[in-house]
mmCIF file of C-alpha atoms in Angstrom:
data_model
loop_
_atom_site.group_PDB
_atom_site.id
_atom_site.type_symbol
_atom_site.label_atom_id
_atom_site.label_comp_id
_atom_site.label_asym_id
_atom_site.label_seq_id
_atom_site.Cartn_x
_atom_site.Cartn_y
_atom_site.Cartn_z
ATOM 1 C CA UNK I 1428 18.573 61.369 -123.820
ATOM 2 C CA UNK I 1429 17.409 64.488 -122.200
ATOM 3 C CA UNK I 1430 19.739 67.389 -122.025
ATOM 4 C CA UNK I 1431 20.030 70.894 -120.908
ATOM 5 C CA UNK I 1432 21.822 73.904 -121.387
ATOM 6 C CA UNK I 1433 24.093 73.926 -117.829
ATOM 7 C CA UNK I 1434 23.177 77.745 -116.155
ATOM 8 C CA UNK I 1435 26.148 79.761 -114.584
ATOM 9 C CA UNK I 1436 26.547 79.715 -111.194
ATOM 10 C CA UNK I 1437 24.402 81.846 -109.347
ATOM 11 C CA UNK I 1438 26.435 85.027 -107.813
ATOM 12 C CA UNK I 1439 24.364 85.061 -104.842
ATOM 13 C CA UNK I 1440 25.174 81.602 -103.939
ATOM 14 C CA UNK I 1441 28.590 80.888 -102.499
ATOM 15 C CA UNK I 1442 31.125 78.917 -104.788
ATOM 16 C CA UNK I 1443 33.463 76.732 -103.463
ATOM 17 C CA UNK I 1444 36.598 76.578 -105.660
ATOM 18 C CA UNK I 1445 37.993 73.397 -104.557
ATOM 19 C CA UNK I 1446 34.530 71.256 -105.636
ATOM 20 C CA UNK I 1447 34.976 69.707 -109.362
ATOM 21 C CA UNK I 1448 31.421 71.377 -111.422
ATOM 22 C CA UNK I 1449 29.762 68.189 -111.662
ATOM 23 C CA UNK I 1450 29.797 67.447 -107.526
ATOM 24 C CA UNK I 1451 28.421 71.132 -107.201
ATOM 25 C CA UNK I 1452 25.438 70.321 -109.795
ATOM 26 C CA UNK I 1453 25.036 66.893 -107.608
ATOM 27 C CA UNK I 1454 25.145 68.780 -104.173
ATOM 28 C CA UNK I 1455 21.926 70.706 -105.825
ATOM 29 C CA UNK I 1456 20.031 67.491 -106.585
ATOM 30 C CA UNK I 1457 20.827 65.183 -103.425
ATOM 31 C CA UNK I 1458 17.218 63.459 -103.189
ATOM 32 C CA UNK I 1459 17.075 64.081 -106.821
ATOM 33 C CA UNK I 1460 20.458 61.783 -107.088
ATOM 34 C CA UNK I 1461 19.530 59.263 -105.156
ATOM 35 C CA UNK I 1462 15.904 58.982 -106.358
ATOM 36 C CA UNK I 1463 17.577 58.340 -109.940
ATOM 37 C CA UNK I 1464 20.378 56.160 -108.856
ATOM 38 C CA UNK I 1465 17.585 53.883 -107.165
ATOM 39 C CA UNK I 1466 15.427 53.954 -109.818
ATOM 40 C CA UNK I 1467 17.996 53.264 -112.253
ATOM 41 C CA UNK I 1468 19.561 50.273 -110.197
ATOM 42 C CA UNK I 1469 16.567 48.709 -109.842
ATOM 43 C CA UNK I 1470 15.696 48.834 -113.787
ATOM 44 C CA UNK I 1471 19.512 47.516 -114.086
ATOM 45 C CA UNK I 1472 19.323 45.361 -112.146
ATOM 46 C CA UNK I 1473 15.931 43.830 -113.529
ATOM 47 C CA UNK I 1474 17.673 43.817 -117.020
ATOM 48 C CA UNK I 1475 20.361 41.092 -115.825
ATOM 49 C CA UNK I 1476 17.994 39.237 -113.730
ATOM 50 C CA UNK I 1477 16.070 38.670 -116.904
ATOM 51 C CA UNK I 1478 19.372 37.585 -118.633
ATOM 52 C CA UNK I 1479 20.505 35.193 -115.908
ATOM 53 C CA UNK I 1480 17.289 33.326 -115.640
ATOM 54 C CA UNK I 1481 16.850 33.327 -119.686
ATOM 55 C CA UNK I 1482 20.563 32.002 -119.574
ATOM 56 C CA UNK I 1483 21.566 29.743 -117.111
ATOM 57 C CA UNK I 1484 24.976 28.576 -116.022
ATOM 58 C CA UNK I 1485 25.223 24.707 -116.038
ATOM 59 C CA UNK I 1486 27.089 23.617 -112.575
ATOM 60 C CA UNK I 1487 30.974 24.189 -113.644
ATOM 61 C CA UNK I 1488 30.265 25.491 -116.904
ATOM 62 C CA UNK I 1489 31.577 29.314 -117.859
ATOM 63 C CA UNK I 1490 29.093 31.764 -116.798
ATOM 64 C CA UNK I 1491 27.998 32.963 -120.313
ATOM 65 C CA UNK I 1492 24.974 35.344 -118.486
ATOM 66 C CA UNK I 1493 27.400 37.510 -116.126
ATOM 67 C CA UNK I 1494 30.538 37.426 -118.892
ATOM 68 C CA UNK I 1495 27.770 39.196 -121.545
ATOM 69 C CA UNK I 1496 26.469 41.473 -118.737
ATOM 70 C CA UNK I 1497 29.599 43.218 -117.594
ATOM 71 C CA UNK I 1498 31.422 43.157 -121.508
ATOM 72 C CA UNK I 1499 28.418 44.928 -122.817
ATOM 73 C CA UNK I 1500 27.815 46.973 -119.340
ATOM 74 C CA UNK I 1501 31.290 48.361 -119.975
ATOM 75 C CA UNK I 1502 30.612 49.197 -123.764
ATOM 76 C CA UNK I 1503 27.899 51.247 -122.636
ATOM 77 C CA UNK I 1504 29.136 53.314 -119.907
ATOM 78 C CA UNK I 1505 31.792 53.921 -123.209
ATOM 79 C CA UNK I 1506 29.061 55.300 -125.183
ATOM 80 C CA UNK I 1507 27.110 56.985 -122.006
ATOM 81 C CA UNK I 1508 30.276 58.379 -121.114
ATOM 82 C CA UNK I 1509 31.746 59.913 -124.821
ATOM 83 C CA UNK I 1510 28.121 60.981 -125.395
ATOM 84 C CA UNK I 1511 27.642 63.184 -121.692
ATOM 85 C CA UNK I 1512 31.404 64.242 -121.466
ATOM 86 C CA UNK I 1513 32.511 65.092 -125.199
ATOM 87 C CA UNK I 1514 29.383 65.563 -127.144
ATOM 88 C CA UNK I 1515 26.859 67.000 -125.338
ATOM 89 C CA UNK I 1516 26.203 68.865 -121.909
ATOM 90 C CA UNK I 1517 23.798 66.485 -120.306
ATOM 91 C CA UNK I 1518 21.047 66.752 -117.310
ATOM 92 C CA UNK I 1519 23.204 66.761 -113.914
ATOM 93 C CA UNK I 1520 20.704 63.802 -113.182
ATOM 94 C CA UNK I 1521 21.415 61.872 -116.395
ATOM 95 C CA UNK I 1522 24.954 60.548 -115.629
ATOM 96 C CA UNK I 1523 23.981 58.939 -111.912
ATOM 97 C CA UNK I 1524 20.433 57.480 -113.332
ATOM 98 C CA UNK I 1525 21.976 55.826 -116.553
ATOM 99 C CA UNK I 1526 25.965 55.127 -115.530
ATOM 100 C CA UNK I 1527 25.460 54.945 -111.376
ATOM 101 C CA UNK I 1528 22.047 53.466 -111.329
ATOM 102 C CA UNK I 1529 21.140 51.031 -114.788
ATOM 103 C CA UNK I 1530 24.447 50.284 -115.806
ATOM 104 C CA UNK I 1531 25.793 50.132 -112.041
ATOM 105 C CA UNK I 1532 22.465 48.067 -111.492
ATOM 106 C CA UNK I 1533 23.058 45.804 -114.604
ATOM 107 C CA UNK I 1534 27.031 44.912 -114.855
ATOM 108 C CA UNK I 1535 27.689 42.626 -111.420
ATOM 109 C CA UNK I 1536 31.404 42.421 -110.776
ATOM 110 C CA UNK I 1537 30.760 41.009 -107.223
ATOM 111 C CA UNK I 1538 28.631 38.099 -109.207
ATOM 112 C CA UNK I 1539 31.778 37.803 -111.483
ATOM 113 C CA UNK I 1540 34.105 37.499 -108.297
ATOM 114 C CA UNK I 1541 31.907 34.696 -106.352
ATOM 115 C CA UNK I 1542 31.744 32.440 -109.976
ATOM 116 C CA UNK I 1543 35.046 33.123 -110.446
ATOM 117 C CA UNK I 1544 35.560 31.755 -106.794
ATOM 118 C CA UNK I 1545 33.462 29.032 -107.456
ATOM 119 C CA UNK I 1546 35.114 27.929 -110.428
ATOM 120 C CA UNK I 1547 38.568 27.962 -109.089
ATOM 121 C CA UNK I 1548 38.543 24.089 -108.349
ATOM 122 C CA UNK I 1549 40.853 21.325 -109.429
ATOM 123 C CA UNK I 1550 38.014 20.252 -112.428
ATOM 124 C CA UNK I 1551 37.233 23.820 -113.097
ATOM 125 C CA UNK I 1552 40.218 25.433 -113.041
ATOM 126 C CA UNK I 1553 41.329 26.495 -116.348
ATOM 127 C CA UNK I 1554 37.567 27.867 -116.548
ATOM 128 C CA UNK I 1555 38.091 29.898 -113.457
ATOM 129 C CA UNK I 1556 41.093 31.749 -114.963
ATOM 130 C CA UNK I 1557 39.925 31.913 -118.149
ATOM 131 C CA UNK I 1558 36.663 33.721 -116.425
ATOM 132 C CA UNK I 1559 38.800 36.013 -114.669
ATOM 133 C CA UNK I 1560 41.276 36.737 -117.408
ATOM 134 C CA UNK I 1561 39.046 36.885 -119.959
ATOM 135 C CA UNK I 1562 35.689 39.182 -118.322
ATOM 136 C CA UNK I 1563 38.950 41.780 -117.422
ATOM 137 C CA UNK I 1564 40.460 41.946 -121.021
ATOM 138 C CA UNK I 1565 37.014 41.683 -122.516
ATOM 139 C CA UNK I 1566 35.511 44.264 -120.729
ATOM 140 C CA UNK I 1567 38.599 46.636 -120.831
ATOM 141 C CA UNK I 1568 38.140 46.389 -124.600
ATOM 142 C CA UNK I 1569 34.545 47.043 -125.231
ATOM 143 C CA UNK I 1570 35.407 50.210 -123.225
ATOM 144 C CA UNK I 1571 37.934 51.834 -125.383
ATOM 145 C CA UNK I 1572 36.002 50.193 -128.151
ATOM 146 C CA UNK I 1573 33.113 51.938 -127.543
ATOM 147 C CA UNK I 1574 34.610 55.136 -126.848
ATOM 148 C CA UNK I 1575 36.461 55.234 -130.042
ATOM 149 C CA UNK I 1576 33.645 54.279 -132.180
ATOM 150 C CA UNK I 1577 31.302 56.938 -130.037
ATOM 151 C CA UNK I 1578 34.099 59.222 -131.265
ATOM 152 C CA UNK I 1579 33.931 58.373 -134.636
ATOM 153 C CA UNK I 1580 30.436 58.487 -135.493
ATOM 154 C CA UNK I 1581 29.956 61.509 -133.718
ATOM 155 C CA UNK I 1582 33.468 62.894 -135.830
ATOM 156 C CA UNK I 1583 31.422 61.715 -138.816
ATOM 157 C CA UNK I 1584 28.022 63.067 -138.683
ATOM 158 C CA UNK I 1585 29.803 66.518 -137.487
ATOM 159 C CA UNK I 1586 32.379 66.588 -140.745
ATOM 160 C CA UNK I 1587 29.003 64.972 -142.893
ATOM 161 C CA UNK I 1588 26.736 68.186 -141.351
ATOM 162 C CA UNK I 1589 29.655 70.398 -141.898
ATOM 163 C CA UNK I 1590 29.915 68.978 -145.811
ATOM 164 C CA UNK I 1591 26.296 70.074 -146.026
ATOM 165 C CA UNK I 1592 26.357 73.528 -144.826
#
């Protein structure tokens, strides 16, 4: 992860009180943003192509390939999140390429949504809802999950470094 030392606002440029810090940085970087956020979806999305085609749903069976995808899409925006917010002062364009763009690109709730659909059928049913039910609990989880455990470790290695000094 790249990272850099955020710069004070420059006094000759005009400040607008009511914009949160992070849309100003963006406002600096609007090609920039959008160059990443591209980039990054497509690499995302690439990454759960790959999955779905290595793991195939059989017709009415739960859909393993998208459940994985958003559970473990949500643990890392967790980390990505803890790690750029509370740890360390990240690149303005590091939060849009890897949470907007790759993870954005890789989970796939509107993929979720039309199995879920499809499953909702007298036969399928109890899949359906268990799809629905259990993708939203799951992925709900891994994201406090991961944000406590980002928390921990990093509490860890600090108190560990601190030990040593």
């Amino acid at each position: 992860m790249t990272s850099r030392r955020i710069e004070p606002p420059d006094p000759a440029e005009p400040i607008e009180p009511d914009i949160e810090p992070a849309r100003r940085e963006r406002a600096r970087f609007p090609v920039g943003v959008l160059c990443v956020i591209g980039i990054g979806g497509g690499l995302g999305a690439l990454a759960r192509y790959g999955l779905a085609r290595w793991w195939p749903t059989p017709p009415g069976g739960f859909p393993w390939a998208t459940f994985v995808t958003n559970v473990s899409g949500c643990f890392l925006i967790g980390v990505l999140m803890v790690a750029i917010t509370d740890i360390r002062t990240a690149h303005p364009l590091v939060r849009p390429f890897l949470g907007v763009g790759v993870l954005g690109g890789f989970t796939t709730f509107s993929t979720y949504a039309d199995e879920a659909r499809d499953l909702l059928r007298p036969d399928t049913v109890v899949t359906g809802f268990g799809y629905l039910a259990g993708t939203l609990v799951c992925a709900l989880l891994a994201t406090l999950a991961a944000m406590r455990l980002t928390r921990g470790v990093y509490e860890g290695v600090r108190a560990r470094r601190k030990g040593a000094a």
